[in-house]
Coordinates of C-alpha atoms in Angstrom, one line a residue:
X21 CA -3.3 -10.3 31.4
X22 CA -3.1 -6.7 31.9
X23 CA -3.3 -5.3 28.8
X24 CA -3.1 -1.5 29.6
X25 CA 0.2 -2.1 30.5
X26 CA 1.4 -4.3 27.7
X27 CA 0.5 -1.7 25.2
X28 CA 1.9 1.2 27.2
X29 CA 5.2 -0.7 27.0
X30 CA 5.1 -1.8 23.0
X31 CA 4.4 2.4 22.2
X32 CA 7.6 2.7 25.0
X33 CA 9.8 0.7 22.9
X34 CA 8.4 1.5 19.4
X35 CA 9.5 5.5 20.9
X36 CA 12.7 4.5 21.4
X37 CA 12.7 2.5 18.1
X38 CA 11.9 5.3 16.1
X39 CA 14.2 7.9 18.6
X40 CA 16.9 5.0 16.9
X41 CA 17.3 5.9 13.0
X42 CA 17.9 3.2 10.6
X43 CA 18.5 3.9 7.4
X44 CA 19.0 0.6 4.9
X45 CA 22.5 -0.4 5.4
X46 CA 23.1 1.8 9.3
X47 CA 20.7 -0.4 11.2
X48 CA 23.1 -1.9 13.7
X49 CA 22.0 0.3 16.4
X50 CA 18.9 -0.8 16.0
X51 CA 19.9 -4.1 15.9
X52 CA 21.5 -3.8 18.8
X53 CA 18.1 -2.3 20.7
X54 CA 15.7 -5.2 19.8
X55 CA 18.3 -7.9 21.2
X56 CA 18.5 -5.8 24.2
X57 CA 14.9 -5.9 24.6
X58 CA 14.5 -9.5 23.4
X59 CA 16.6 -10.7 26.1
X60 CA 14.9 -8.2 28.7
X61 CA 12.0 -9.8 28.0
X62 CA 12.6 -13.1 28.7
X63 CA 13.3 -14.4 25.0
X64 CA 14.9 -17.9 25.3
X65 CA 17.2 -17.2 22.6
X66 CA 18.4 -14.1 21.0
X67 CA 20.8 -13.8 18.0
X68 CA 22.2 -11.8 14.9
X69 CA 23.8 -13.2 11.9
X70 CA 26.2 -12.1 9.5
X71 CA 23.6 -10.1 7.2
X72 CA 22.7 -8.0 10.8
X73 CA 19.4 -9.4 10.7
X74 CA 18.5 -10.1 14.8
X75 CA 16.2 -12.3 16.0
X76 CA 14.5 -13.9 19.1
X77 CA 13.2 -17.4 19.5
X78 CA 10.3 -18.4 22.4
X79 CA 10.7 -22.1 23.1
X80 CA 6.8 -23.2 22.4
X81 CA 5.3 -26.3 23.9
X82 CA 5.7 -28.8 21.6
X83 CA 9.1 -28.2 20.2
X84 CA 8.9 -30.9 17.2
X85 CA 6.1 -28.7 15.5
X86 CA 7.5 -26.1 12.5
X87 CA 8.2 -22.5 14.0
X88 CA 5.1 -19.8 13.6
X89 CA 7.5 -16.8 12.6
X90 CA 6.8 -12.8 12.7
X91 CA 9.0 -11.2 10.6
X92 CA 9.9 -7.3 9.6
X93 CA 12.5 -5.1 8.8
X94 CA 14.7 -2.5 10.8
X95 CA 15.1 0.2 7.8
X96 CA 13.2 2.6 6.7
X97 CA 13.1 5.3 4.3
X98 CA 14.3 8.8 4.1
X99 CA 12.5 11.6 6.0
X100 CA 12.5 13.8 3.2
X101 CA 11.7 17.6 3.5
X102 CA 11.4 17.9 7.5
X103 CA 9.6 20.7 6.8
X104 CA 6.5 18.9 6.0
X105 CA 6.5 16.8 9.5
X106 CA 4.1 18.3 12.1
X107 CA 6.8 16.9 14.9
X108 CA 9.9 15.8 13.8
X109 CA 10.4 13.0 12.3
X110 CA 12.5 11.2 14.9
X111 CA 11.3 12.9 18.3
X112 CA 8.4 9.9 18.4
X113 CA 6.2 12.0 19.5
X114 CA 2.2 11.1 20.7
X115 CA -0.7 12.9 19.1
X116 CA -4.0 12.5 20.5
X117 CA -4.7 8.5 19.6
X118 CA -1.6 8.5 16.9
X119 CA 2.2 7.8 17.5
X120 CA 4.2 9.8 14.5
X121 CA 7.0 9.3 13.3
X122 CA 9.6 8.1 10.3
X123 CA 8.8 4.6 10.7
X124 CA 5.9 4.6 12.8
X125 CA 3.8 2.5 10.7
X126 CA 6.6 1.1 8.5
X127 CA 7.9 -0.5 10.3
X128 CA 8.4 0.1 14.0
X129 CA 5.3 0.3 15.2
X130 CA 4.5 -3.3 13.8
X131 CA 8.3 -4.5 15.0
X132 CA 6.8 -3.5 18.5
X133 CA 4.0 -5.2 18.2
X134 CA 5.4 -8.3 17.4
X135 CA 8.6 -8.6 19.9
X136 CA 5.5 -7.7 22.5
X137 CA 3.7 -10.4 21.8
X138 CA 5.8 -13.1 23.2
X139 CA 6.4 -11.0 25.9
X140 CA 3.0 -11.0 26.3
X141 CA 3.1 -14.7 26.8
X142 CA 6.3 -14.8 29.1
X143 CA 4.8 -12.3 31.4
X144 CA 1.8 -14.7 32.1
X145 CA 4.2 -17.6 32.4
X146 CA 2.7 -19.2 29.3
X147 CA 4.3 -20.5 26.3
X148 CA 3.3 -20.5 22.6
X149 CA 2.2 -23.9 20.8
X150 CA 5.1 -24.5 18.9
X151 CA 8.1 -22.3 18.4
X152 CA 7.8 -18.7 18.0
X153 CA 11.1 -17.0 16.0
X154 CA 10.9 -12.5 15.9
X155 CA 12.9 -12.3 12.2
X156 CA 14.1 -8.5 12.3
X157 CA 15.5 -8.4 8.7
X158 CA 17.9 -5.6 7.2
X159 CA 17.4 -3.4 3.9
X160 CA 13.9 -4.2 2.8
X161 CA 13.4 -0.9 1.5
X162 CA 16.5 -1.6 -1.2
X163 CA 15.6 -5.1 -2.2
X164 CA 15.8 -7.1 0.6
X165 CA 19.4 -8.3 0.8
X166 CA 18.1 -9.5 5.2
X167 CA 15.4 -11.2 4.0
X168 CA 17.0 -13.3 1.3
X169 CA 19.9 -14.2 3.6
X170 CA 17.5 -15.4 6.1
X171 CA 15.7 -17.4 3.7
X172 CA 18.7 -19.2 1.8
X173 CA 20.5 -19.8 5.4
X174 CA 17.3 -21.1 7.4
X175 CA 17.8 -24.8 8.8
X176 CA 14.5 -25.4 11.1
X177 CA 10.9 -25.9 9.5
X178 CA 9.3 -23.1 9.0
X179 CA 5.1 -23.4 9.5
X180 CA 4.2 -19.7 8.7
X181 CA 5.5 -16.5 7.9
X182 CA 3.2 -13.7 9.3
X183 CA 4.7 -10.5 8.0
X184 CA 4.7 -7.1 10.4
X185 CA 3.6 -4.6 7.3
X186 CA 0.8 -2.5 8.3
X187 CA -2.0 -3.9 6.8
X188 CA -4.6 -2.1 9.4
X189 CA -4.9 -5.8 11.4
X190 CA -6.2 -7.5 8.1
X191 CA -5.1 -10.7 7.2
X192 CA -2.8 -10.0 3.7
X193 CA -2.7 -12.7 1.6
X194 CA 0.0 -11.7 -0.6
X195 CA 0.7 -8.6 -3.1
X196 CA 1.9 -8.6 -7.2
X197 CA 5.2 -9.0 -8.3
X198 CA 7.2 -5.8 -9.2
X199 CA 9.4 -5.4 -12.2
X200 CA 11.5 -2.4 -13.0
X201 CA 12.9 -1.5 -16.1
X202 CA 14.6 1.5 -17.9
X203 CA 13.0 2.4 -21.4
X204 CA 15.8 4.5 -23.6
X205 CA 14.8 6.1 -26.9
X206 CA 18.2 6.8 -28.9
X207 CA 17.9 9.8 -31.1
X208 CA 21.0 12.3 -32.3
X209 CA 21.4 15.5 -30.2
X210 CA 21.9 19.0 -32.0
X211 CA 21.6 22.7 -31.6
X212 CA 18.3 23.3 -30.0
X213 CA 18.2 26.6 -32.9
X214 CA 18.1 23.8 -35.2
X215 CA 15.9 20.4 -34.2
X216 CA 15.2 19.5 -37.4
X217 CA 19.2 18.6 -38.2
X218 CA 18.9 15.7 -35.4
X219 CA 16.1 13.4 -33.7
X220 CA 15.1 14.4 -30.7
X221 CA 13.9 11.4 -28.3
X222 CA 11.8 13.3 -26.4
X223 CA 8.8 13.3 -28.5
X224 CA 9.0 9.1 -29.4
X225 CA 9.1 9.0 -25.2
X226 CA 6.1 11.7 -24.6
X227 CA 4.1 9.1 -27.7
X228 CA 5.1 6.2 -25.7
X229 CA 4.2 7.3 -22.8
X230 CA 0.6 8.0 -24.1
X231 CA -0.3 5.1 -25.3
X232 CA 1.2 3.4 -21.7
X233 CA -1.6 3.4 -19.4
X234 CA -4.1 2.3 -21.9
X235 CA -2.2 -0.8 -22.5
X236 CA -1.9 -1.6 -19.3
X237 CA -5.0 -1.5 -18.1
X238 CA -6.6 -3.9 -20.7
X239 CA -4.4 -6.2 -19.6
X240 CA -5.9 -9.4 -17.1
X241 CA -6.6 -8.8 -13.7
X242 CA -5.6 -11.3 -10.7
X243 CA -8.6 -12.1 -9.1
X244 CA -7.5 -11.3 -5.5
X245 CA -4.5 -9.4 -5.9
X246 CA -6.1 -6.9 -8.4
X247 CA -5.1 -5.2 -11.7
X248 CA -1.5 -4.9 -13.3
X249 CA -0.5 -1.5 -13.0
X250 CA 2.8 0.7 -14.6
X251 CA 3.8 3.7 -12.6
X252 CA 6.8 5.9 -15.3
X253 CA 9.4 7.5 -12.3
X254 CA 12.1 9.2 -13.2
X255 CA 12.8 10.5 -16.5
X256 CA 16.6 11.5 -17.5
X257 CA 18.4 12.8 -20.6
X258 CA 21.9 12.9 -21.5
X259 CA 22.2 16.4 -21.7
X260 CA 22.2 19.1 -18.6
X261 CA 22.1 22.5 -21.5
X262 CA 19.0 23.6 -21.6
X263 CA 20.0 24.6 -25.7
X264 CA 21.3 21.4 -26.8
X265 CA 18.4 18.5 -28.0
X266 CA 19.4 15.2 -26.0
X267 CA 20.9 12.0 -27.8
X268 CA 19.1 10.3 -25.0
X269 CA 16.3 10.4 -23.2
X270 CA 14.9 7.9 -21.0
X271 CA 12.2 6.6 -18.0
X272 CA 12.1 3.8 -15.3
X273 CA 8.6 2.1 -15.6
X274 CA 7.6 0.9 -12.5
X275 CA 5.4 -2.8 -13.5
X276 CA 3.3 -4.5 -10.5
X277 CA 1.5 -7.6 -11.9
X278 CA 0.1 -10.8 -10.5
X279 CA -0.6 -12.3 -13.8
X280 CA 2.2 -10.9 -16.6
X281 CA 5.5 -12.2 -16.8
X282 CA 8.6 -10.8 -17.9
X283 CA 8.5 -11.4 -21.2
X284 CA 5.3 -10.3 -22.2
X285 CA 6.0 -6.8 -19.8
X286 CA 9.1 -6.9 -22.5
X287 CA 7.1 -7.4 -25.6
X288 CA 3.9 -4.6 -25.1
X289 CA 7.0 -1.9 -24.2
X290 CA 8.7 -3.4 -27.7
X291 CA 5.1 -2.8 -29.5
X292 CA 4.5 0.9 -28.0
X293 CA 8.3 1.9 -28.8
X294 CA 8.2 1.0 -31.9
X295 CA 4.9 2.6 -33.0
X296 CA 6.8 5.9 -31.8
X297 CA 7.2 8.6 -33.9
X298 CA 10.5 8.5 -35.8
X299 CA 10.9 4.8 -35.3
X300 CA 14.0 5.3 -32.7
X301 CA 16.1 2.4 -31.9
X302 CA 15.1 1.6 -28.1
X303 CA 16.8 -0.2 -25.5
X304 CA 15.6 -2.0 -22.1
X305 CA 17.7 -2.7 -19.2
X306 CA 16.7 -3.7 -15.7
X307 CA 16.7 -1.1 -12.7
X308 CA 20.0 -2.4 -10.7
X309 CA 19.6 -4.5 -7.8
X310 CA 16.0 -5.7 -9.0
X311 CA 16.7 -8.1 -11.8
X312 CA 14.4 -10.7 -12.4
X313 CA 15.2 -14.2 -14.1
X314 CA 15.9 -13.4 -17.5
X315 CA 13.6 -14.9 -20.2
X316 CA 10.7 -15.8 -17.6
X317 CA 7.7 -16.4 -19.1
X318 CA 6.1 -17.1 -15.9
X319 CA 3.9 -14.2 -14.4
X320 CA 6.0 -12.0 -12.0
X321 CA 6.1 -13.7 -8.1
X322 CA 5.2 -11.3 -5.3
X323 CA 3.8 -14.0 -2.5
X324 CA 0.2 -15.2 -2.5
X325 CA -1.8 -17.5 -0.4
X326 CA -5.2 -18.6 -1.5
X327 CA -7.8 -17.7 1.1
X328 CA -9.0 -21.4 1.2
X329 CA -5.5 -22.1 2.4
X330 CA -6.0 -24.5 5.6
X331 CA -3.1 -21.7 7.0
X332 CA -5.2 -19.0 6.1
X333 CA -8.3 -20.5 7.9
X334 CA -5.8 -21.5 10.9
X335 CA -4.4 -18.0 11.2
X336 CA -7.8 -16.5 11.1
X337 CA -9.5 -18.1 13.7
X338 CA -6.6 -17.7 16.4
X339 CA -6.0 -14.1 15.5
X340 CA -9.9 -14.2 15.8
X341 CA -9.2 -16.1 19.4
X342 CA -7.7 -12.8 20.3
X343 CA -9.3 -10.3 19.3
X344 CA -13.0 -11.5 19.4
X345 CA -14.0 -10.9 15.5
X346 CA -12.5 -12.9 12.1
X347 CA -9.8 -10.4 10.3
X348 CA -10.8 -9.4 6.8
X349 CA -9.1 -10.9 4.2
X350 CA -6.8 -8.6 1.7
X351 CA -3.9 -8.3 0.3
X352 CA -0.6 -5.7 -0.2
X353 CA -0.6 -2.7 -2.6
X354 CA 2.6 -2.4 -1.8
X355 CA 5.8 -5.5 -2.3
X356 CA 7.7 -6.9 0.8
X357 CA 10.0 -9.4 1.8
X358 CA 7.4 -12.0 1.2
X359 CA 8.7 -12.6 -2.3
X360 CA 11.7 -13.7 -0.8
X361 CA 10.4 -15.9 1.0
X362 CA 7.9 -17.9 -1.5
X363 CA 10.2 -18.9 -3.8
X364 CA 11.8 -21.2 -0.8
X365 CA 7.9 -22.9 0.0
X366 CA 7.5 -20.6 3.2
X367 CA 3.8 -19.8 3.3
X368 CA 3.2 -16.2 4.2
X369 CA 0.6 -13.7 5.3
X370 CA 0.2 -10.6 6.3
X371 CA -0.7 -8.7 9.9
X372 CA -0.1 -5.8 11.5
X373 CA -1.3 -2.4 12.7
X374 CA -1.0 0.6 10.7
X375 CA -2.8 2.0 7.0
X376 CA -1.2 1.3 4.2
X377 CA -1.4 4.7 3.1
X378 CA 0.7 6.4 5.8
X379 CA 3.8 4.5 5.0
X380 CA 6.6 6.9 3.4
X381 CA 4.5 9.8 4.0
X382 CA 5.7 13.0 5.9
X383 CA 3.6 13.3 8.9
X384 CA 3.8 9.1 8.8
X385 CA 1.6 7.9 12.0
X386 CA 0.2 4.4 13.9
X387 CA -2.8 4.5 15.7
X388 CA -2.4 3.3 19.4
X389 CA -5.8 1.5 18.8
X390 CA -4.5 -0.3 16.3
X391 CA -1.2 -1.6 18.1
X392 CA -3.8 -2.4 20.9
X393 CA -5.7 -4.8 18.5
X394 CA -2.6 -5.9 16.9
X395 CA -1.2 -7.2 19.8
X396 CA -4.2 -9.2 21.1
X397 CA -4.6 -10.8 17.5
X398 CA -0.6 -11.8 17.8
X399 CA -1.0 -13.0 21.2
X400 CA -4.1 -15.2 19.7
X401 CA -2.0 -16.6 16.9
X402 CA 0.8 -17.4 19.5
X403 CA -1.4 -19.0 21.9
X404 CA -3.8 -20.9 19.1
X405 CA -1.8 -21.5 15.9

């Protein structure tokens, strides 16, 4: 197989992905680029459904085993300030050994990657074990509304997930759950020459806020997936005059847990509001679009695969197959569509190209080393799984 030119292709078409912006909710163009490229390449069958998810099926040789399916998402996130890029954001540009660009590690770098890989396979007049379905999902980055379509729509066995979010061509076995809710103290707003006439929220929010990160980190940690941790986001009042005391004040609290649940995330918020000063009344309210079951006392569901899953031992060796060395095992700091997915039964891991760390950054970059490896691990898992 000649790799050289493989790769030089996959950074050709993850160019023209990034050169092709997709914001959550505008990614029909893109869309429309990946099932011109699926079909280029000699994809048995390529389709879209009604949530614009696109995808690409390679007919594998034995056709009554479950799919092996690579799966990742067309959006990405804002570019922010451009004036913290060193190129801009969407000109895809090469620098020395790194592609950069808004998306280039999350997620179009990895997307590459993994429509390459059956290429890969139909270029050498080979097919893949069993069949192999590309899942190019919509709006991950604002809850997953692709992801969840394709999961409560899908009607063929499903043997694996492998998920295209960089994980630096480790094998990610899953990632905590994430919960989101808006804390509001409710005090009574007066003349800012006058505090002491009304009960200003602020300071019950600044107490609670104290007290936060302690609490959290004596919580349990998840053996493999790590540590709960609470990240407070945006703050907001009610008031935009800078000489009036708010009625209101309040904070999203940012929760990723593998081992609380809802309701006890609920009940240590309850217990640090009301040791506030002032003892404010105190409302909670889910961040919209990210509402969890209501009442759940089970701990919070990103996606999680033991590592002495047989998949896990499967996966490893073929990726290994390809590469010539075993991929570490790890896991996600970060949530994906994965928690979609498990609540259905689909097993998933993680594998791509790219660090973590560079996702939603300015200056975001993959390293063409790293697609390089990426694609002769996929092409192992295609061949071997």
């Amino acid at each position: 197989m000649d790799w050289d030119t493989l790769l030089a292709d996959c950074i050709d078409f993850a160019q023209r992905l990034i050169r092709t912006p997709s914001m959550p909710g505008q990614e029909a163009a893109l869309a429309a680029l990946v099932a011109d490229e699926l079909r280029a390449l000699g994809y048995d069958e390529v389709w879209g459904d009604a949530a614009g998810n696109v995808y690409g099926r390679i007919h594998g040789a034995d056709r009554a085993l479950p799919a092996l399916v690579l799966n990742t998402h067309l959006d990405h996130v804002d570019p922010g300030d451009l004036s913290l890029w060193p190129t801009p954001p969407f000109a895809a540009e090469i620098v020395g050994d790194r592609l950069v660009g808004r998306g280039a590690c999350d997620i179009k770098g990895p997307l590459a990657a993994q429509v390459y890989a059956g290429a890969a396979l139909r270029r050498a007049g080979q097919r893949p074990r069993r069949d192999v379905v590309f899942c190019g999902v919509t709006q991950e980055e604002v809850g997953g509304a692709g992801a969840i379509y394709w999961a409560e729509h899908l009607d063929y066995p499903v043997e694996l997930i492998v998920l295209g979010e960089p994980s630096g061509n480790t094998l990610a076995l899953g990632h905590r759950g994430i919960l989101e809710l808006w804390l509001t103290f409710h005090g009574r707003s007066v003349h800012a020459s006058a505090p002491e006439r009304g009960q200003n929220p602020n300071y019950a929010l600044a107490a609670f806020l104290m007290q936060l990160e302690a609490a959290v980190a004596a919580l349990p940690s998840h053996p493999v997936l790590g540590p709960t941790s609470v990240a407070p986001t945006i703050v907001q009042v009610d008031t935009t005059s800078g000489n009036v005391t708010p009625a209101w004040t309040r904070v999203l609290l940012d929760f990723r847990t593998a081992t609380e649940s809802v309701d006890s995330l609920r009940a240590l918020i309850d217990r640090l509001a009301g040791d506030a000063p002032g003892k404010l009344r105190h409302t909670l309210s889910y961040a919209e679009g990210l509402e969890p079951l209501a009442g759940s006392a089970a701990p919070l569901a990103g996606y999680y695969t033991p590592p002495d899953s047989p998949l896990v031992t499967r996966a490893a060796a073929a990726i290994a197959a390809g590469t010539g060395r075993a991929p570490e095992l790890t896991c996600y700091r970060f949530a994906t569509d994965g928690r979609h997915f498990a609540p259905h039964g689909l097993p998933v891991v993680g594998y791509a190209a790219g660090e973590e760390h560079m996702a939603h950054t300015a200056g975001e970059s993959i390293s063409l080393a790293q697609v390089g490896e990426n694609l002769r691990g996929l092409v192992g898992l295609l061949r071997e799984f």
